[in-house]
Amino acid sequence: MSPPVAPPGWSRWLVPPAALSVHLSIGQAYAWSVFKPPLESALGLSGTQSALPFQLGIVMLGLSAAFGGTLVERNGPRWAMTVALLCFSSGFLLSALGASLEQYWLIVFGYGFVGGIGLGIGYISPVSTLIKWFPDRPGMATGIAIMGFGGGALIASPWSAQMLESFGGDSSGIALAFLVHGLSYAVFMLLGVLLVRVPRTEKPVESGPSVLDGPQVSANQAVRTPQFWLLWVVLCTNVTAGIGILEKAAPMITDFFADTSTPVSVTAAAGFVALLSAANMAGRIGWSSTSDLIGRKNIYRVYLGAGALMYALIALFGDSSKPLFVLCALVILSFYGGGFATVPAYLKDLFGTYQVGAIHGRLLTAWSTAGVLGPLIVNWIADRQEEAGRHGASLYGLSFVIMIGLLVVGFVANELVRPVDPRHHVPAPKEAAHGRRQQSESA
């Protein structure tokens, strides 16, 4: 499938909506916590077990982005969006079959493995194209698109809760909800496949900088630099901290206030998940746009430093005040989303745009690691604390302390980031030739 080239007069502002149609769909992953309680009840699962589809999905997101980044660069965004559509929708259909047959392994395989491949390819599908269309405002451009991934749960969370209420929370009701998701998202993602275009030249904005201005580093060289691995640590710690709340959001807020005079209902917990999604989405466009003004390193200082402070406030005072708990969680999730949206521009600043899509894909292995670490830390500790007879907010105290420590590690790693040594740069003639034909080195 050849990348569709924009005709003369094509508006670059049509590309972000194409990216949004894909990212809003695959962003449903952030609403997984709505399915956790009914799955645990219907199939007799523990909290750790019910997190497996989400964890595997995030693992496959990072792995498929890393190994598929070169193919996305070579074949273009329409090919990538098509692959994402097929895998993501098929994952839901397989999960529907698994729920209907009460075979949990099939849900894990469908949603986690097959759907996770769709997550990874779909996530990186528009990034390189957006940076080429918007070389003058890379943070804003990637923020607009990646905002959709963060905002997907804003739609999916109440929608899923309503379907489970209408269809029932047993295995057949869950299966029907999965089926509706798979078919609906296939149609919505198709809009992006049909709309997306690549620029006719490497300089789509006459008044803006060329996408090949400044140092350029290949994907294979990038992974040999300390800057790549420092950013890997930065992204991994920031994601772990955010995903630790997000994956268990609904049961977490219920547990925190279960022993108070104003417990949180199931409906209110689903609403909390939607609020987190809104914060995640707002952070992706708001903080990433701010990074165009104050710089990438400074904005990550905010994400990691203030994020540690928010976790400390929840750990110390969260169970005594619902507004404080909700506010701190919203801030953490805005930093989580902002970190995702800012990192492509951070990579562009350090490595150039030559193979930024492939480099971004490789960096997302940090997300795979965090997708295991975050839920594992929170769920495993909560399960052990519950076995020890504890309840309420005490289920999460230790995991929050661990999150604070991880954010401090990420803060230090960000401080150590420096410009890439010129020995890693691609020679100018080779760079231009490869840039023109958008050729990527093999992974």
Coordinates of C-alpha atoms in Angstrom, one line a residue:
M1 CA 0.0 0.0 0.0
S2 CA 1.7 3.2 -1.2
P3 CA 1.5 6.2 1.2
P4 CA -1.2 8.6 -0.1
V5 CA 0.4 11.9 -1.1
A6 CA -1.6 15.1 -0.5
P7 CA -2.8 16.8 -3.7
P8 CA -2.0 20.5 -4.2
G9 CA -4.0 22.7 -1.8
W10 CA -4.5 19.9 0.7
S11 CA -4.9 21.4 4.2
R12 CA -2.5 20.0 6.8
W13 CA -5.2 20.5 9.4
L14 CA -7.1 17.5 8.0
V15 CA -4.3 15.2 9.2
P16 CA -4.9 15.6 13.0
P17 CA -8.5 14.5 12.7
A18 CA -7.4 11.4 10.8
A19 CA -5.0 10.6 13.6
L20 CA -7.6 11.3 16.2
S21 CA -10.1 8.8 14.7
V22 CA -7.5 6.0 15.3
H23 CA -6.2 7.3 18.7
L24 CA -9.7 7.8 20.1
S25 CA -10.5 4.2 19.2
I26 CA -7.4 2.5 20.6
G27 CA -7.6 4.8 23.6
Q28 CA -10.3 2.5 24.8
A29 CA -7.5 0.6 26.5
Y30 CA -7.6 3.1 29.3
A31 CA -11.2 2.1 30.2
W32 CA -10.2 -1.5 30.9
S33 CA -10.7 -1.0 34.6
V34 CA -14.5 -0.8 34.0
F35 CA -14.4 -4.4 32.9
K36 CA -12.3 -5.6 35.8
P37 CA -15.0 -6.0 38.5
P38 CA -17.5 -7.9 36.2
L39 CA -14.8 -10.2 34.9
E40 CA -13.6 -10.9 38.4
S41 CA -17.2 -11.7 39.4
A42 CA -18.2 -13.7 36.3
L43 CA -15.0 -15.7 35.9
G44 CA -13.7 -15.9 39.5
L45 CA -10.5 -13.8 38.9
S46 CA -8.2 -12.0 41.3
G47 CA -7.3 -8.3 40.7
T48 CA -3.9 -9.3 39.4
Q49 CA -5.5 -11.8 37.0
S50 CA -8.1 -9.4 35.6
A51 CA -5.3 -7.0 34.8
L52 CA -3.5 -9.5 32.5
P53 CA -5.3 -8.4 29.2
F54 CA -4.4 -4.8 29.8
Q55 CA -0.8 -5.6 30.8
L56 CA -0.2 -7.8 27.8
G57 CA -1.8 -5.2 25.6
I58 CA 0.6 -2.5 26.8
V59 CA 3.5 -5.0 26.4
M60 CA 2.5 -5.7 22.9
L61 CA 2.0 -2.0 22.2
G62 CA 5.6 -1.3 23.0
L63 CA 7.0 -4.4 21.2
S64 CA 4.9 -3.9 18.1
A65 CA 5.8 -0.2 18.0
A66 CA 9.5 -1.1 18.4
F67 CA 9.6 -3.8 15.7
G68 CA 7.0 -2.2 13.5
G69 CA 8.4 1.3 13.6
T70 CA 10.6 0.7 10.5
L71 CA 7.7 -0.7 8.6
V72 CA 5.5 2.2 9.5
E73 CA 8.2 4.6 8.3
R74 CA 8.6 2.7 5.0
N75 CA 4.9 1.9 4.2
G76 CA 3.3 5.1 5.5
P77 CA 0.4 6.0 7.8
R78 CA -2.4 4.5 5.8
W79 CA -0.8 1.0 5.8
A80 CA -0.2 1.4 9.6
M81 CA -3.8 2.5 10.3
T82 CA -5.2 -0.4 8.3
V83 CA -3.1 -2.9 10.2
A84 CA -4.1 -1.2 13.5
L85 CA -7.8 -1.4 12.5
L86 CA -7.6 -5.1 11.7
C87 CA -5.7 -6.1 14.8
F88 CA -7.6 -3.9 17.3
S89 CA -11.0 -4.9 16.1
S90 CA -10.1 -8.6 15.8
G91 CA -8.9 -8.5 19.4
F92 CA -12.3 -7.4 20.6
L93 CA -14.0 -10.1 18.5
L94 CA -11.7 -12.8 20.0
S95 CA -12.4 -11.5 23.4
A96 CA -16.1 -11.6 22.8
L97 CA -15.7 -15.3 21.9
G98 CA -13.6 -15.9 25.0
A99 CA -16.2 -14.3 27.3
S100 CA -19.0 -16.2 25.7
L101 CA -17.2 -19.5 26.2
E102 CA -15.9 -18.4 29.6
Q103 CA -12.3 -19.1 28.4
Y104 CA -10.3 -16.3 30.0
W105 CA -7.1 -17.2 28.1
L106 CA -8.9 -16.3 24.9
I107 CA -9.7 -12.8 26.3
V108 CA -6.1 -12.4 27.3
F109 CA -4.9 -13.5 23.8
G110 CA -7.5 -11.5 21.9
Y111 CA -7.5 -8.2 23.8
G112 CA -3.9 -8.4 25.0
F113 CA -1.9 -10.0 22.2
V114 CA -3.8 -9.4 19.0
G115 CA -5.4 -6.1 20.1
G116 CA -2.1 -5.0 21.6
I117 CA -0.4 -5.2 18.2
G118 CA -3.1 -2.9 17.0
L119 CA -2.5 -0.5 19.8
G120 CA 1.2 -0.3 19.0
I121 CA 1.0 0.1 15.2
G122 CA -2.0 2.5 15.6
Y123 CA -0.2 4.6 18.2
I124 CA 2.8 5.4 16.1
S125 CA 1.0 5.4 12.8
P126 CA 0.6 9.2 12.5
V127 CA 3.5 10.5 14.6
S128 CA 6.2 10.9 11.9
T129 CA 3.6 12.2 9.4
L130 CA 2.4 14.9 11.8
I131 CA 5.9 16.1 12.6
K132 CA 6.5 16.4 8.8
W133 CA 3.3 18.4 8.4
F134 CA 4.0 20.6 11.4
P135 CA 7.8 21.1 11.7
D136 CA 7.1 24.5 13.2
R137 CA 5.0 23.2 16.1
P138 CA 5.8 19.5 16.7
G139 CA 4.7 19.4 20.4
M140 CA 1.3 20.8 19.5
A141 CA 0.8 18.6 16.5
T142 CA 1.7 15.3 18.2
G143 CA -0.3 16.5 21.3
I144 CA -3.5 16.9 19.2
A145 CA -3.3 13.4 17.9
I146 CA -2.0 11.6 21.0
M147 CA -4.6 13.5 23.0
G148 CA -7.1 11.1 21.4
F149 CA -5.4 8.1 22.9
G150 CA -5.7 9.7 26.3
G151 CA -9.3 10.7 25.7
G152 CA -10.5 7.4 24.4
A153 CA -11.7 6.3 27.8
L154 CA -13.7 9.5 28.2
I155 CA -16.0 7.9 25.6
A156 CA -15.4 4.2 26.3
S157 CA -15.7 4.3 30.1
P158 CA -19.3 5.5 30.4
W159 CA -20.2 3.7 27.2
S160 CA -18.8 0.4 28.5
A161 CA -20.5 0.9 31.9
Q162 CA -23.9 1.5 30.2
M163 CA -23.5 -1.6 28.0
L164 CA -22.7 -3.7 31.0
E165 CA -25.7 -2.4 32.8
S166 CA -27.9 -3.0 29.8
F167 CA -26.5 -6.4 28.7
G168 CA -25.6 -7.6 32.2
G169 CA -22.3 -8.2 34.0
D170 CA -22.3 -12.0 33.4
S171 CA -20.1 -13.6 30.8
S172 CA -22.7 -13.3 28.0
G173 CA -23.2 -9.6 28.7
I174 CA -19.4 -9.0 28.7
A175 CA -19.2 -10.9 25.4
L176 CA -21.8 -8.7 23.8
A177 CA -20.1 -5.5 25.0
F178 CA -16.8 -6.7 23.5
L179 CA -18.6 -7.5 20.2
V180 CA -20.2 -4.0 20.0
H181 CA -16.8 -2.4 20.7
G182 CA -15.0 -4.4 18.0
L183 CA -17.5 -3.5 15.3
S184 CA -18.0 0.1 16.2
Y185 CA -14.3 0.9 16.4
A186 CA -13.6 -0.8 13.1
V187 CA -16.0 1.7 11.4
F188 CA -14.6 4.7 13.2
M189 CA -10.9 3.8 12.5
L190 CA -11.8 3.4 8.8
L191 CA -12.4 7.2 8.7
G192 CA -8.7 7.8 9.5
V193 CA -7.5 5.2 7.0
L194 CA -9.4 7.0 4.2
L195 CA -8.5 10.6 5.3
V196 CA -4.8 10.5 6.1
R197 CA -2.2 11.9 3.6
V198 CA 1.5 12.5 3.6
P199 CA 3.1 15.8 2.5
R200 CA 4.2 16.2 -1.1
T201 CA 7.6 17.6 0.0
E202 CA 9.8 17.4 3.0
K203 CA 8.9 21.0 3.7
P204 CA 5.1 21.3 3.9
V205 CA 5.1 24.7 5.6
E206 CA 6.8 27.4 3.5
S207 CA 7.5 29.7 6.4
G208 CA 8.4 26.9 8.8
P209 CA 11.7 25.1 9.3
S210 CA 12.6 22.1 7.1
V211 CA 12.0 18.8 8.7
L212 CA 15.7 17.9 8.0
D213 CA 17.1 21.1 9.6
G214 CA 19.6 20.4 12.4
P215 CA 21.3 17.1 13.5
Q216 CA 19.8 13.9 12.1
V217 CA 20.4 10.5 13.7
S218 CA 19.3 7.1 12.4
A219 CA 17.2 4.7 14.5
N220 CA 20.1 2.2 14.8
Q221 CA 22.5 4.9 15.9
A222 CA 19.9 6.4 18.4
V223 CA 19.7 3.3 20.5
R224 CA 23.5 3.5 20.9
T225 CA 23.4 6.9 22.6
P226 CA 23.0 7.5 26.3
Q227 CA 20.3 10.1 25.5
F228 CA 18.0 7.4 24.2
W229 CA 18.3 5.3 27.3
L230 CA 18.0 8.2 29.6
L231 CA 14.7 9.1 27.8
W232 CA 13.7 5.5 28.1
V233 CA 14.0 5.7 31.9
V234 CA 12.2 9.0 32.0
L235 CA 9.3 7.7 30.0
C236 CA 9.2 4.4 31.8
T237 CA 9.0 6.0 35.3
N238 CA 6.5 8.6 34.3
V239 CA 4.2 6.0 32.6
T240 CA 4.6 3.5 35.5
A241 CA 3.4 6.2 38.0
G242 CA 0.4 7.1 35.8
I243 CA -0.7 3.7 34.8
G244 CA -0.5 2.5 38.4
I245 CA -3.6 4.6 39.1
L246 CA -5.2 4.4 35.7
E247 CA -5.4 0.6 35.4
K248 CA -7.0 0.2 38.8
A249 CA -8.8 3.5 39.0
A250 CA -12.4 2.3 39.5
P251 CA -11.7 -0.2 42.3
M252 CA -9.0 2.1 43.9
I253 CA -11.3 5.0 44.6
T254 CA -14.0 2.6 45.8
D255 CA -11.4 1.1 48.3
F256 CA -10.1 4.4 49.4
F257 CA -13.5 5.6 50.7
A258 CA -15.2 2.2 51.5
D259 CA -14.9 2.7 55.2
T260 CA -16.1 6.3 55.2
S261 CA -19.7 7.7 55.6
T262 CA -19.7 8.5 51.9
P263 CA -18.6 5.4 49.9
V264 CA -18.1 5.6 46.2
S265 CA -20.8 3.9 44.0
V266 CA -20.0 1.9 40.9
T267 CA -21.4 4.6 38.7
A268 CA -19.4 7.3 40.4
A269 CA -16.2 5.1 40.1
A270 CA -16.9 4.9 36.3
G271 CA -17.3 8.6 36.3
F272 CA -13.9 9.0 38.0
V273 CA -12.3 6.9 35.3
A274 CA -13.9 9.3 32.7
L275 CA -12.5 12.3 34.6
L276 CA -9.0 10.7 34.6
S277 CA -9.4 10.2 30.9
A278 CA -10.3 13.9 30.4
A279 CA -7.2 14.9 32.4
N280 CA -5.1 12.5 30.4
M281 CA -6.4 14.0 27.2
A282 CA -6.1 17.6 28.3
G283 CA -2.5 17.0 29.5
R284 CA -1.5 15.7 26.1
I285 CA -2.5 18.8 24.2
G286 CA -1.9 21.4 27.1
W287 CA 1.4 20.2 28.4
S288 CA 2.9 19.3 25.0
S289 CA 2.0 22.7 23.6
T290 CA 3.6 24.3 26.7
S291 CA 6.7 22.3 25.9
D292 CA 7.0 24.3 22.6
L293 CA 7.4 27.4 24.8
I294 CA 9.5 26.3 27.8
G295 CA 11.4 23.3 26.4
R296 CA 11.1 19.6 26.7
K297 CA 13.5 19.2 29.7
N298 CA 11.7 21.8 31.7
I299 CA 8.3 20.3 31.1
Y300 CA 9.5 16.8 32.2
R301 CA 10.9 18.4 35.4
V302 CA 7.3 19.4 36.1
Y303 CA 5.9 16.0 35.2
L304 CA 8.3 14.1 37.4
G305 CA 8.9 16.5 40.3
A306 CA 5.3 17.6 40.8
G307 CA 4.1 14.1 40.1
A308 CA 6.1 12.8 43.1
L309 CA 4.5 15.5 45.2
M310 CA 1.0 14.5 44.1
Y311 CA 1.6 10.9 45.0
A312 CA 2.9 12.0 48.4
L313 CA -0.3 14.0 49.1
I314 CA -2.5 11.1 48.2
A315 CA -0.5 8.7 50.4
L316 CA -0.6 11.1 53.4
F317 CA -4.1 12.7 53.1
G318 CA -6.0 11.1 50.2
D319 CA -8.4 9.0 52.3
S320 CA -9.5 12.0 54.3
S321 CA -10.6 14.1 51.4
K322 CA -12.3 13.1 48.2
P323 CA -11.6 16.4 46.4
L324 CA -7.8 16.1 47.3
F325 CA -7.7 12.5 46.1
V326 CA -9.5 13.3 42.8
L327 CA -7.5 16.5 42.2
C328 CA -4.1 14.8 42.8
A329 CA -5.0 11.8 40.6
L330 CA -6.2 14.2 37.8
V331 CA -2.9 16.1 38.0
I332 CA -0.9 12.8 37.9
L333 CA -2.9 11.7 34.8
S334 CA -2.4 15.0 33.1
F335 CA 1.4 14.6 33.5
Y336 CA 1.1 11.0 32.3
G337 CA -0.7 12.1 29.1
G338 CA 1.6 15.1 28.7
G339 CA 4.7 12.8 28.9
F340 CA 3.4 10.7 26.0
A341 CA 2.6 13.6 23.8
T342 CA 5.8 15.5 24.5
V343 CA 8.3 12.6 24.0
P344 CA 8.1 12.6 20.1
A345 CA 9.0 16.3 20.1
Y346 CA 11.8 15.6 22.7
L347 CA 13.1 12.9 20.3
K348 CA 12.9 15.3 17.4
D349 CA 14.9 17.9 19.3
L350 CA 17.6 15.3 20.1
F351 CA 17.7 13.1 17.0
G352 CA 16.0 15.1 14.2
T353 CA 13.1 13.9 12.1
Y354 CA 15.1 11.6 9.8
Q355 CA 13.8 8.4 11.4
V356 CA 11.9 9.8 14.4
G357 CA 9.0 7.4 13.9
A358 CA 11.2 4.3 14.2
I359 CA 13.1 5.9 17.1
H360 CA 9.8 6.6 18.8
G361 CA 8.7 3.0 18.3
R362 CA 11.8 1.7 19.9
L363 CA 11.4 4.1 22.9
L364 CA 7.9 2.7 23.5
T365 CA 9.4 -0.5 24.8
A366 CA 9.6 1.7 28.0
W367 CA 5.8 1.7 27.9
S368 CA 5.8 -2.1 27.6
T369 CA 7.9 -2.3 30.7
A370 CA 5.8 0.2 32.6
G371 CA 2.6 -1.6 31.5
V372 CA 3.8 -4.6 33.5
L373 CA 5.4 -2.7 36.4
G374 CA 2.6 -0.2 37.2
P375 CA -0.3 -2.7 37.4
L376 CA 1.9 -5.4 39.0
I377 CA 3.1 -3.1 41.7
V378 CA -0.4 -1.8 42.6
N379 CA -2.4 -5.0 42.1
W380 CA 0.2 -7.4 43.7
I381 CA 0.7 -5.3 46.8
A382 CA -3.1 -4.7 47.1
D383 CA -3.7 -8.4 46.9
R384 CA -1.0 -9.2 49.5
Q385 CA -2.3 -6.5 51.8
E386 CA -5.8 -7.8 51.5
E387 CA -4.7 -11.3 52.4
A388 CA -3.0 -9.8 55.5
G389 CA -6.4 -8.5 56.6
R390 CA -5.9 -4.8 55.6
H391 CA -8.5 -2.8 53.7
G392 CA -9.3 0.6 52.4
A393 CA -6.5 3.1 51.7
S394 CA -3.9 0.9 53.5
L395 CA -4.0 -1.4 50.5
Y396 CA -2.1 1.1 48.4
G397 CA 0.3 2.9 50.8
L398 CA 3.4 0.9 50.0
S399 CA 2.8 1.0 46.2
F400 CA 2.5 4.8 46.3
V401 CA 5.8 5.1 48.1
I402 CA 7.4 3.0 45.4
M403 CA 5.9 5.3 42.7
I404 CA 7.4 8.3 44.4
G405 CA 10.8 6.6 44.3
L406 CA 10.4 5.8 40.6
L407 CA 9.5 9.4 39.8
V408 CA 12.6 10.7 41.6
V409 CA 14.7 8.3 39.5
G410 CA 13.1 9.6 36.3
F411 CA 13.8 13.2 37.4
V412 CA 17.5 12.5 37.8
A413 CA 17.6 10.8 34.4
N414 CA 16.0 13.8 32.7
E415 CA 18.6 16.1 34.3
L416 CA 21.4 14.0 32.7
V417 CA 20.1 14.4 29.1
R418 CA 22.5 16.3 26.9
P419 CA 22.7 17.0 23.1
V420 CA 23.7 14.0 21.0
D421 CA 27.4 13.7 20.2
P422 CA 28.0 14.6 16.5
R423 CA 29.7 11.2 15.8
H424 CA 26.2 9.7 15.9
H425 CA 24.8 12.1 13.2
V426 CA 24.0 10.9 9.7
P427 CA 26.3 12.5 7.1
A428 CA 24.4 15.3 5.2
P429 CA 24.4 13.8 1.7
K430 CA 23.3 10.4 2.9
E431 CA 20.7 12.0 5.2
A432 CA 19.1 13.9 2.3
A433 CA 19.0 11.0 0.0
H434 CA 17.4 8.7 2.6
G435 CA 15.0 11.4 3.7
R436 CA 13.7 11.9 0.2
R437 CA 12.7 8.3 -0.2
Q438 CA 11.8 7.9 3.5
Q439 CA 13.9 4.8 3.7
S440 CA 14.4 3.2 7.1
E441 CA 17.2 1.0 8.2
S442 CA 16.2 -2.5 9.2
A443 CA 15.4 -2.9 12.8

